[in-house]
PDB file of C-alpha atoms in Angstrom:
ATOM      1  CA  MET A 281      -0.784  -9.981   9.004  1.00 83.00           C
ATOM      2  CA  ALA A 282      -0.031  -7.769   6.023  1.00 93.00           C
ATOM      3  CA  ASN A 283       2.209  -9.305   3.464  1.00 96.00           C
ATOM      4  CA  VAL A 284       4.042  -7.230   0.794  1.00 98.00           C
ATOM      5  CA  VAL A 285       6.028  -8.379  -2.151  1.00 98.00           C
ATOM      6  CA  LEU A 286       7.839  -6.381  -4.823  1.00 98.00           C
ATOM      7  CA  LEU A 287       6.533  -7.264  -8.109  1.00 98.00           C
ATOM      8  CA  ALA A 288       8.576  -5.338 -10.530  1.00 97.00           C
ATOM      9  CA  TYR A 289      10.806  -2.335 -10.723  1.00 97.00           C
ATOM     10  CA  THR A 290      12.730  -0.227 -13.148  1.00 96.00           C
ATOM     11  CA  PRO A 291      15.789  -2.222 -14.474  1.00 93.00           C
ATOM     12  CA  ASN A 292      19.024  -0.918 -12.717  1.00 91.00           C
ATOM     13  CA  PRO A 293      17.049   1.779 -10.952  1.00 92.00           C
ATOM     14  CA  GLU A 294      20.239   3.681  -9.778  1.00 89.00           C
ATOM     15  CA  HIS A 295      21.788   3.642 -13.100  1.00 87.00           C
ATOM     16  CA  THR A 296      18.569   5.065 -14.617  1.00 87.00           C
ATOM     17  CA  VAL A 297      18.414   7.861 -12.044  1.00 88.00           C
ATOM     18  CA  ALA A 298      22.137   8.514 -12.492  1.00 84.00           C
ATOM     19  CA  SER A 299      21.645   8.899 -16.289  1.00 83.00           C
ATOM     20  CA  ALA A 300      18.743  11.243 -15.764  1.00 81.00           C
ATOM     21  CA  ALA A 301      20.878  13.282 -13.380  1.00 78.00           C
ATOM     22  CA  LYS A 302      23.807  13.213 -15.711  1.00 74.00           C
ATOM     23  CA  LEU A 303      21.767  14.797 -18.493  1.00 74.00           C
ATOM     24  CA  CYS A 304      21.205  17.812 -16.207  1.00 69.00           C
ATOM     25  CA  TYR A 305      24.806  18.482 -15.701  1.00 68.00           C
ATOM     26  CA  SER A 306      26.265  17.014 -18.910  1.00 64.00           C
ATOM     27  CA  SER A 307      26.464  17.907 -22.816  1.00 58.00           C
ATOM     28  CA  SER A 308      26.481  14.428 -23.660  1.00 61.00           C
ATOM     29  CA  SER A 309      23.742  12.942 -26.016  1.00 66.00           C
ATOM     30  CA  ILE A 310      20.944  10.739 -24.937  1.00 66.00           C
ATOM     31  CA  THR A 311      22.697   7.631 -26.134  1.00 67.00           C
ATOM     32  CA  GLU A 312      26.005   8.713 -24.385  1.00 65.00           C
ATOM     33  CA  LEU A 313      24.659   9.305 -21.059  1.00 65.00           C
ATOM     34  CA  SER A 314      25.200   5.635 -19.857  1.00 69.00           C
ATOM     35  CA  ASP A 315      28.636   5.305 -21.468  1.00 67.00           C
ATOM     36  CA  ASN A 316      31.140   4.267 -18.559  1.00 71.00           C
ATOM     37  CA  LEU A 317      28.655   4.661 -15.980  1.00 76.00           C
ATOM     38  CA  THR A 318      29.692   2.068 -13.504  1.00 80.00           C
ATOM     39  CA  ASP A 319      27.866   0.871 -10.272  1.00 80.00           C
ATOM     40  CA  GLU A 320      30.269   3.155  -8.293  1.00 82.00           C
ATOM     41  CA  LYS A 321      29.689   6.311 -10.494  1.00 78.00           C
ATOM     42  CA  ALA A 322      25.807   5.661 -10.276  1.00 80.00           C
ATOM     43  CA  ALA A 323      25.985   5.500  -6.493  1.00 80.00           C
ATOM     44  CA  SER A 324      28.056   8.733  -6.516  1.00 80.00           C
ATOM     45  CA  PHE A 325      25.505  10.253  -8.567  1.00 77.00           C
ATOM     46  CA  VAL A 326      22.686   9.149  -6.469  1.00 81.00           C
ATOM     47  CA  GLU A 327      24.534  10.339  -3.336  1.00 82.00           C
ATOM     48  CA  MET A 328      25.186  13.882  -4.901  1.00 78.00           C
ATOM     49  CA  LEU A 329      21.413  14.081  -5.616  1.00 78.00           C
ATOM     50  CA  SER A 330      20.582  13.327  -1.906  1.00 79.00           C
ATOM     51  CA  GLU A 331      23.135  16.067  -0.699  1.00 76.00           C
ATOM     52  CA  ILE A 332      21.978  19.058  -2.879  1.00 75.00           C
ATOM     53  CA  GLY A 333      18.373  18.181  -2.774  1.00 75.00           C
ATOM     54  CA  HIS A 334      17.799  17.582  -6.356  1.00 76.00           C
ATOM     55  CA  GLU A 335      14.991  15.107  -6.307  1.00 82.00           C
ATOM     56  CA  SER A 336      13.307  15.183  -9.765  1.00 85.00           C
ATOM     57  CA  PRO A 337      15.673  12.678 -11.406  1.00 85.00           C
ATOM     58  CA  ILE A 338      14.861   9.844  -9.069  1.00 88.00           C
ATOM     59  CA  GLU A 339      11.219   9.955 -10.261  1.00 92.00           C
ATOM     60  CA  HIS A 340      12.534   8.054 -13.129  1.00 91.00           C
ATOM     61  CA  ALA A 341      12.665   4.821 -11.052  1.00 95.00           C
ATOM     62  CA  SER A 342       9.364   3.236 -10.261  1.00 97.00           C
ATOM     63  CA  PHE A 343       8.649   0.124  -7.952  1.00 98.00           C
ATOM     64  CA  THR A 344       5.488  -2.055  -8.067  1.00 98.00           C
ATOM     65  CA  PHE A 345       4.342  -3.894  -4.945  1.00 98.00           C
ATOM     66  CA  GLY A 346       1.489  -6.391  -4.320  1.00 98.00           C
ATOM     67  CA  ILE A 347      -0.120  -5.970  -0.974  1.00 97.00           C
ATOM     68  CA  GLU A 348      -2.277  -8.422   0.766  1.00 96.00           C
ATOM     69  CA  GLY A 349      -3.928  -9.067   4.092  1.00 95.00           C
ATOM     70  CA  VAL A 350      -4.631  -5.573   4.843  1.00 96.00           C
ATOM     71  CA  SER A 351      -7.775  -3.854   5.786  1.00 96.00           C
ATOM     72  CA  ARG A 352     -10.079  -1.380   4.012  1.00 93.00           C
ATOM     73  CA  SER A 353      -9.052   1.043   6.723  1.00 95.00           C
ATOM     74  CA  LEU A 354      -5.389   0.864   5.335  1.00 95.00           C
ATOM     75  CA  LEU A 355      -6.744   1.463   1.840  1.00 94.00           C
ATOM     76  CA  ALA A 356      -8.172   4.623   2.912  1.00 93.00           C
ATOM     77  CA  GLN A 357      -4.700   5.670   4.180  1.00 95.00           C
ATOM     78  CA  ILE A 358      -2.383   4.662   1.687  1.00 96.00           C
ATOM     79  CA  THR A 359      -4.436   6.288  -1.243  1.00 94.00           C
ATOM     80  CA  ARG A 360      -3.841   9.622   0.370  1.00 93.00           C
ATOM     81  CA  HIS A 361      -0.527   9.342  -1.361  1.00 94.00           C
ATOM     82  CA  ARG A 362      -1.761  10.739  -4.652  1.00 88.00           C
ATOM     83  CA  ILE A 363       1.388  10.470  -6.734  1.00 89.00           C
ATOM     84  CA  ALA A 364       1.002   6.678  -7.134  1.00 93.00           C
ATOM     85  CA  SER A 365      -1.049   3.952  -9.011  1.00 94.00           C
ATOM     86  CA  TYR A 366      -3.556   1.590  -7.347  1.00 94.00           C
ATOM     87  CA  SER A 367      -5.414  -1.386  -8.562  1.00 93.00           C
ATOM     88  CA  VAL A 368      -7.594  -2.666  -5.691  1.00 91.00           C
ATOM     89  CA  LYS A 369      -9.854  -6.050  -5.236  1.00 82.00           C
ATOM     90  CA  SER A 370     -13.436  -4.601  -5.858  1.00 78.00           C
ATOM     91  CA  GLN A 371     -16.157  -5.161  -3.302  1.00 77.00           C
ATOM     92  CA  ARG A 372     -18.676  -4.103  -6.108  1.00 68.00           C
ATOM     93  CA  TYR A 373     -17.723  -7.090  -8.515  1.00 63.00           C
ATOM     94  CA  VAL A 374     -16.398  -9.479  -6.008  1.00 68.00           C
ATOM     95  CA  ARG A 375     -18.899 -11.008  -3.364  1.00 67.00           C
ATOM     96  CA  GLU A 376     -17.528 -11.353  -0.055  1.00 64.00           C
ATOM     97  CA  GLY A 377     -18.347 -14.698   1.009  1.00 70.00           C
ATOM     98  CA  ALA A 378     -16.858 -15.526   4.423  1.00 75.00           C
ATOM     99  CA  PHE A 379     -14.855 -12.368   4.212  1.00 86.00           C
ATOM    100  CA  GLU A 380     -11.411 -12.368   5.705  1.00 90.00           C
ATOM    101  CA  TYR A 381     -10.673  -9.426   8.216  1.00 94.00           C
ATOM    102  CA  VAL A 382      -7.979  -7.716  10.071  1.00 96.00           C
ATOM    103  CA  THR A 383      -7.500  -7.963  13.757  1.00 97.00           C
ATOM    104  CA  PRO A 384      -5.636  -5.063  15.433  1.00 97.00           C
ATOM    105  CA  PRO A 385      -2.947  -6.505  17.781  1.00 96.00           C
ATOM    106  CA  GLU A 386      -4.470  -4.608  20.620  1.00 96.00           C
ATOM    107  CA  ILE A 387      -7.839  -6.344  20.134  1.00 97.00           C
ATOM    108  CA  ALA A 388      -5.844  -9.786  19.638  1.00 97.00           C
ATOM    109  CA  ALA A 389      -4.026  -9.433  22.967  1.00 97.00           C
ATOM    110  CA  ASP A 390      -7.335  -8.911  24.918  1.00 98.00           C
ATOM    111  CA  GLU A 391      -9.341 -12.115  25.295  1.00 97.00           C
ATOM    112  CA  GLU A 392     -12.538 -10.414  25.896  1.00 98.00           C
ATOM    113  CA  ALA A 393     -12.228  -7.801  23.439  1.00 98.00           C
ATOM    114  CA  LEU A 394     -11.093 -10.426  20.630  1.00 97.00           C
ATOM    115  CA  GLU A 395     -14.297 -12.658  21.425  1.00 97.00           C
ATOM    116  CA  LEU A 396     -16.504  -9.456  20.882  1.00 98.00           C
ATOM    117  CA  TYR A 397     -14.535  -8.554  17.851  1.00 97.00           C
ATOM    118  CA  LYS A 398     -15.127 -12.181  16.386  1.00 96.00           C
ATOM    119  CA  GLU A 399     -18.856 -11.724  17.274  1.00 97.00           C
ATOM    120  CA  ILE A 400     -19.069  -8.328  15.465  1.00 97.00           C
ATOM    121  CA  MET A 401     -17.376  -9.837  12.385  1.00 95.00           C
ATOM    122  CA  ALA A 402     -19.677 -12.957  12.222  1.00 94.00           C
ATOM    123  CA  GLU A 403     -22.736 -10.672  12.687  1.00 96.00           C
ATOM    124  CA  ASP A 404     -21.412  -8.395   9.819  1.00 94.00           C
ATOM    125  CA  GLN A 405     -21.189 -11.473   7.558  1.00 93.00           C
ATOM    126  CA  LYS A 406     -24.777 -12.647   8.451  1.00 94.00           C
ATOM    127  CA  LYS A 407     -26.133  -9.234   7.643  1.00 94.00           C
ATOM    128  CA  TYR A 408     -24.184  -8.770   4.446  1.00 92.00           C
ATOM    129  CA  ASP A 409     -25.328 -12.219   3.281  1.00 93.00           C
ATOM    130  CA  ARG A 410     -28.935 -11.570   4.124  1.00 95.00           C
ATOM    131  CA  LEU A 411     -29.019  -8.058   2.488  1.00 95.00           C
ATOM    132  CA  ALA A 412     -27.398  -9.467  -0.524  1.00 94.00           C
ATOM    133  CA  GLU A 413     -30.119 -12.162  -0.650  1.00 95.00           C
ATOM    134  CA  ILE A 414     -32.857  -9.961  -0.423  1.00 97.00           C
ATOM    135  CA  LEU A 415     -31.518  -7.404  -2.858  1.00 97.00           C
ATOM    136  CA  LYS A 416     -30.638 -10.115  -5.311  1.00 96.00           C
ATOM    137  CA  ALA A 417     -34.140 -11.642  -5.213  1.00 97.00           C
ATOM    138  CA  LYS A 418     -35.797  -8.276  -5.975  1.00 96.00           C
ATOM    139  CA  HIS A 419     -33.319  -7.494  -8.945  1.00 96.00           C
ATOM    140  CA  LYS A 420     -33.727 -10.945 -10.352  1.00 96.00           C
ATOM    141  CA  LYS A 421     -37.496 -10.676 -10.420  1.00 95.00           C
ATOM    142  CA  GLU A 422     -37.055  -7.277 -12.247  1.00 95.00           C
ATOM    143  CA  PHE A 423     -34.559  -8.698 -14.796  1.00 95.00           C
ATOM    144  CA  LEU A 424     -36.948 -11.460 -15.454  1.00 95.00           C
ATOM    145  CA  SER A 425     -39.763  -9.202 -16.155  1.00 95.00           C
ATOM    146  CA  GLN A 426     -37.928  -7.474 -18.627  1.00 95.00           C
ATOM    147  CA  GLY A 427     -37.373 -10.758 -20.743  1.00 93.00           C
ATOM    148  CA  LYS A 428     -33.950 -11.921 -19.483  1.00 93.00           C
ATOM    149  CA  ASP A 429     -33.138 -15.545 -19.158  1.00 94.00           C
ATOM    150  CA  GLU A 430     -32.772 -17.142 -15.908  1.00 93.00           C
ATOM    151  CA  LYS A 431     -28.967 -17.350 -16.149  1.00 94.00           C
ATOM    152  CA  THR A 432     -28.610 -13.757 -17.336  1.00 95.00           C
ATOM    153  CA  ALA A 433     -31.210 -12.452 -14.656  1.00 95.00           C
ATOM    154  CA  ASN A 434     -29.282 -14.335 -11.978  1.00 94.00           C
ATOM    155  CA  ARG A 435     -25.940 -12.850 -12.973  1.00 93.00           C
ATOM    156  CA  LEU A 436     -27.087  -9.409 -13.404  1.00 94.00           C
ATOM    157  CA  ALA A 437     -29.072  -9.551 -10.040  1.00 95.00           C
ATOM    158  CA  GLU A 438     -26.049 -10.796  -8.161  1.00 93.00           C
ATOM    159  CA  LYS A 439     -23.809  -7.849  -9.317  1.00 92.00           C
ATOM    160  CA  LYS A 440     -26.451  -5.344  -8.666  1.00 93.00           C
ATOM    161  CA  ALA A 441     -27.132  -6.842  -5.253  1.00 94.00           C
ATOM    162  CA  ILE A 442     -23.461  -6.971  -3.898  1.00 91.00           C
ATOM    163  CA  GLU A 443     -22.921  -3.439  -5.224  1.00 91.00           C
ATOM    164  CA  ASP A 444     -25.100  -2.083  -2.485  1.00 94.00           C
ATOM    165  CA  ALA A 445     -24.655  -4.833   0.124  1.00 93.00           C
ATOM    166  CA  ARG A 446     -21.108  -3.923   0.475  1.00 90.00           C
ATOM    167  CA  PHE A 447     -22.102  -0.733   2.262  1.00 93.00           C
ATOM    168  CA  VAL A 448     -22.485  -2.751   5.620  1.00 92.00           C
ATOM    169  CA  LEU A 449     -18.845  -4.414   5.427  1.00 92.00           C
ATOM    170  CA  PRO A 450     -16.608  -3.096   7.993  1.00 93.00           C
ATOM    171  CA  ASN A 451     -13.359  -1.356   7.716  1.00 94.00           C
ATOM    172  CA  ALA A 452     -11.727  -4.425   9.103  1.00 95.00           C
ATOM    173  CA  CYS A 453     -12.500  -6.397   5.791  1.00 93.00           C
ATOM    174  CA  ALA A 454      -9.574  -7.540   4.203  1.00 93.00           C
ATOM    175  CA  THR A 455      -8.163  -6.659   0.785  1.00 93.00           C
ATOM    176  CA  GLN A 456      -5.338  -6.880  -1.593  1.00 94.00           C
ATOM    177  CA  MET A 457      -3.837  -4.245  -4.111  1.00 96.00           C
ATOM    178  CA  VAL A 458      -1.005  -3.517  -6.333  1.00 97.00           C
ATOM    179  CA  VAL A 459       0.533  -0.239  -5.843  1.00 97.00           C
ATOM    180  CA  THR A 460       3.331   1.342  -7.932  1.00 98.00           C
ATOM    181  CA  MET A 461       5.374   4.498  -6.956  1.00 97.00           C
ATOM    182  CA  ASN A 462       8.364   6.365  -8.239  1.00 96.00           C
ATOM    183  CA  ALA A 463      11.312   6.476  -5.982  1.00 95.00           C
ATOM    184  CA  ARG A 464      10.633  10.064  -4.928  1.00 94.00           C
ATOM    185  CA  SER A 465       7.013   9.459  -3.938  1.00 96.00           C
ATOM    186  CA  LEU A 466       8.282   6.420  -1.954  1.00 97.00           C
ATOM    187  CA  ILE A 467      10.787   8.384  -0.099  1.00 95.00           C
ATOM    188  CA  ASN A 468       8.175  10.781   0.886  1.00 95.00           C
ATOM    189  CA  PHE A 469       5.743   7.687   1.907  1.00 97.00           C
ATOM    190  CA  PHE A 470       8.682   6.250   4.050  1.00 97.00           C
ATOM    191  CA  ARG A 471       9.066   9.674   5.754  1.00 95.00           C
ATOM    192  CA  HIS A 472       5.398   9.803   7.001  1.00 95.00           C
ATOM    193  CA  ARG A 473       4.648   6.074   7.269  1.00 97.00           C
ATOM    194  CA  CYS A 474       7.659   4.471   8.883  1.00 97.00           C
ATOM    195  CA  CYS A 475       7.334   7.042  11.729  1.00 96.00           C
ATOM    196  CA  ASN A 476       6.249   5.646  15.124  1.00 95.00           C
ATOM    197  CA  ARG A 477       3.335   8.238  14.954  1.00 94.00           C
ATOM    198  CA  ALA A 478       1.850   6.438  11.899  1.00 95.00           C
ATOM    199  CA  GLN A 479      -0.936   3.836  12.359  1.00 96.00           C
ATOM    200  CA  TRP A 480       0.413   0.576  13.277  1.00 96.00           C
ATOM    201  CA  GLU A 481      -0.907  -1.296  10.100  1.00 97.00           C
ATOM    202  CA  ILE A 482       0.409   1.115   7.441  1.00 97.00           C
ATOM    203  CA  ARG A 483       3.680   1.353   9.415  1.00 97.00           C
ATOM    204  CA  GLU A 484       4.034  -2.318   8.978  1.00 97.00           C
ATOM    205  CA  VAL A 485       3.415  -2.157   5.210  1.00 98.00           C
ATOM    206  CA  ALA A 486       5.928   0.919   4.817  1.00 98.00           C
ATOM    207  CA  ASN A 487       8.624  -0.988   6.622  1.00 97.00           C
ATOM    208  CA  GLN A 488       7.983  -4.191   4.501  1.00 97.00           C
ATOM    209  CA  MET A 489       8.368  -1.970   1.529  1.00 97.00           C
ATOM    210  CA  LEU A 490      11.390  -0.287   2.438  1.00 97.00           C
ATOM    211  CA  SER A 491      12.941  -3.624   3.282  1.00 97.00           C
ATOM    212  CA  LEU A 492      12.313  -4.627  -0.265  1.00 97.00           C
ATOM    213  CA  VAL A 493      13.453  -1.656  -2.185  1.00 97.00           C
ATOM    214  CA  ILE A 494      16.805  -1.260   0.005  1.00 96.00           C
ATOM    215  CA  LYS A 495      17.812  -4.768  -1.614  1.00 95.00           C
ATOM    216  CA  VAL A 496      17.599  -3.519  -5.203  1.00 95.00           C
ATOM    217  CA  ALA A 497      18.438   0.099  -4.863  1.00 94.00           C
ATOM    218  CA  PRO A 498      20.491   0.556  -1.751  1.00 93.00           C
ATOM    219  CA  ASN A 499      22.231   3.781  -2.571  1.00 91.00           C
ATOM    220  CA  LEU A 500      18.909   5.302  -3.621  1.00 93.00           C
ATOM    221  CA  PHE A 501      17.140   4.526  -0.306  1.00 95.00           C
ATOM    222  CA  LYS A 502      20.144   4.788   1.972  1.00 92.00           C
ATOM    223  CA  ASN A 503      18.629   7.643   3.863  1.00 90.00           C
ATOM    224  CA  ALA A 504      14.759   6.589   3.557  1.00 94.00           C
ATOM    225  CA  GLY A 505      12.739   6.094   6.454  1.00 95.00           C
ATOM    226  CA  PRO A 506      11.094   8.389   9.076  1.00 96.00           C
ATOM    227  CA  SER A 507      12.366  12.100   9.456  1.00 93.00           C
ATOM    228  CA  CYS A 508      14.137  11.446  12.789  1.00 94.00           C
ATOM    229  CA  LEU A 509      16.835   9.216  10.828  1.00 92.00           C
ATOM    230  CA  ASN A 510      18.501  12.213   9.187  1.00 87.00           C
ATOM    231  CA  GLY A 511      17.684  15.040  11.917  1.00 86.00           C
ATOM    232  CA  GLY A 512      15.289  16.053  14.924  1.00 88.00           C
ATOM    233  CA  CYS A 513      11.886  14.710  15.017  1.00 91.00           C
ATOM    234  CA  PRO A 514       9.210  16.942  13.413  1.00 90.00           C
ATOM    235  CA  GLU A 515       6.417  15.855  15.488  1.00 89.00           C
ATOM    236  CA  GLY A 516       7.084  18.466  18.259  1.00 88.00           C
ATOM    237  CA  LYS A 517       5.199  17.448  21.523  1.00 89.00           C
ATOM    238  CA  MET A 518       3.753  14.550  19.528  1.00 91.00           C
ATOM    239  CA  SER A 519       6.975  12.733  19.411  1.00 93.00           C
ATOM    240  CA  CYS A 520       7.351   9.138  20.443  1.00 93.00           C
ATOM    241  CA  GLY A 521      10.481  10.145  22.258  1.00 91.00           C
ATOM    242  CA  LYS A 522      12.494   7.079  20.998  1.00 93.00           C
ATOM    243  CA  ILE A 523      14.898   8.597  18.294  1.00 93.00           C
ATOM    244  CA  LEU A 524      17.715   6.408  19.275  1.00 93.00           C
ATOM    245  CA  GLU A 525      15.600   3.057  19.260  1.00 94.00           C
ATOM    246  CA  VAL A 526      14.124   4.124  15.814  1.00 95.00           C
ATOM    247  CA  ARG A 527      17.431   4.744  14.206  1.00 95.00           C
ATOM    248  CA  GLU A 528      18.764   1.302  15.439  1.00 95.00           C
ATOM    249  CA  TYR A 529      15.782  -0.258  14.075  1.00 94.00           C
ATOM    250  CA  PHE A 530      16.175   0.999  10.615  1.00 94.00           C
ATOM    251  CA  LYS A 531      19.900   0.482  10.700  1.00 93.00           C
ATOM    252  CA  GLU A 532      19.284  -3.089  11.171  1.00 93.00           C
ATOM    253  CA  LEU A 533      16.588  -3.360   8.516  1.00 93.00           C
ATOM    254  CA  LYS A 534      18.716  -1.846   6.029  1.00 89.00           C
ATOM    255  CA  SER A 535      21.621  -3.978   6.716  1.00 87.00           C
ATOM    256  CA  ASN A 536      19.498  -6.999   6.614  1.00 79.00           C
ATOM    257  CA  GLY A 537      18.274  -5.826   3.180  1.00 62.00           C
TER     258      GLY A 537
END
């Protein structure tokens, strides 16, 4: 199961956003922007920005998450959100010995499907290990012939072997990452990925991320979530048809935050 932690964030994020917004509408100097800026006034500025659709000031608040227990399939999805920074466990430099993998709930709920899934993962591990062994032996021989000592040849051969062996690893292979997004990108991320139409794994991650940021910036993310929280569903015929249930779910998620 995915696990998300909030590693770091802009100190006083709502004050930072309010100060940036205040600059746009005030003749105050930079050093005076935060003067007399109470929590209530900061919240008022943030609410005003939401009402008038002035989103650029909220880019000054950023949030960094640690995400683990997710698949390489999720990695392919989350990195489509381009205004963000990503650091990901490398399969090129880290050998996948007895690799962990993510099991989709629908597979886990079916005994026959789960058994087959486990067999496939075990077979993938065997093929990966065997391929890495073959390539490592080949590369070690080459490095030794070039005059490398045993230890160096072994290290270089291992790296070069797993660089190619990783091509057989499945999308299910578990990974971990550090992700940083500014508040504006996060709100866009939540709009798309908290939706019931989003794939189950990234939706789970998005919901966890939202529950974390709502605790440290409640006014900033007050209206964050799928599009249907603040209007009609944009999915047309593809709508899940559960707007009331969705709104109740996120109301509870935010109140628990």
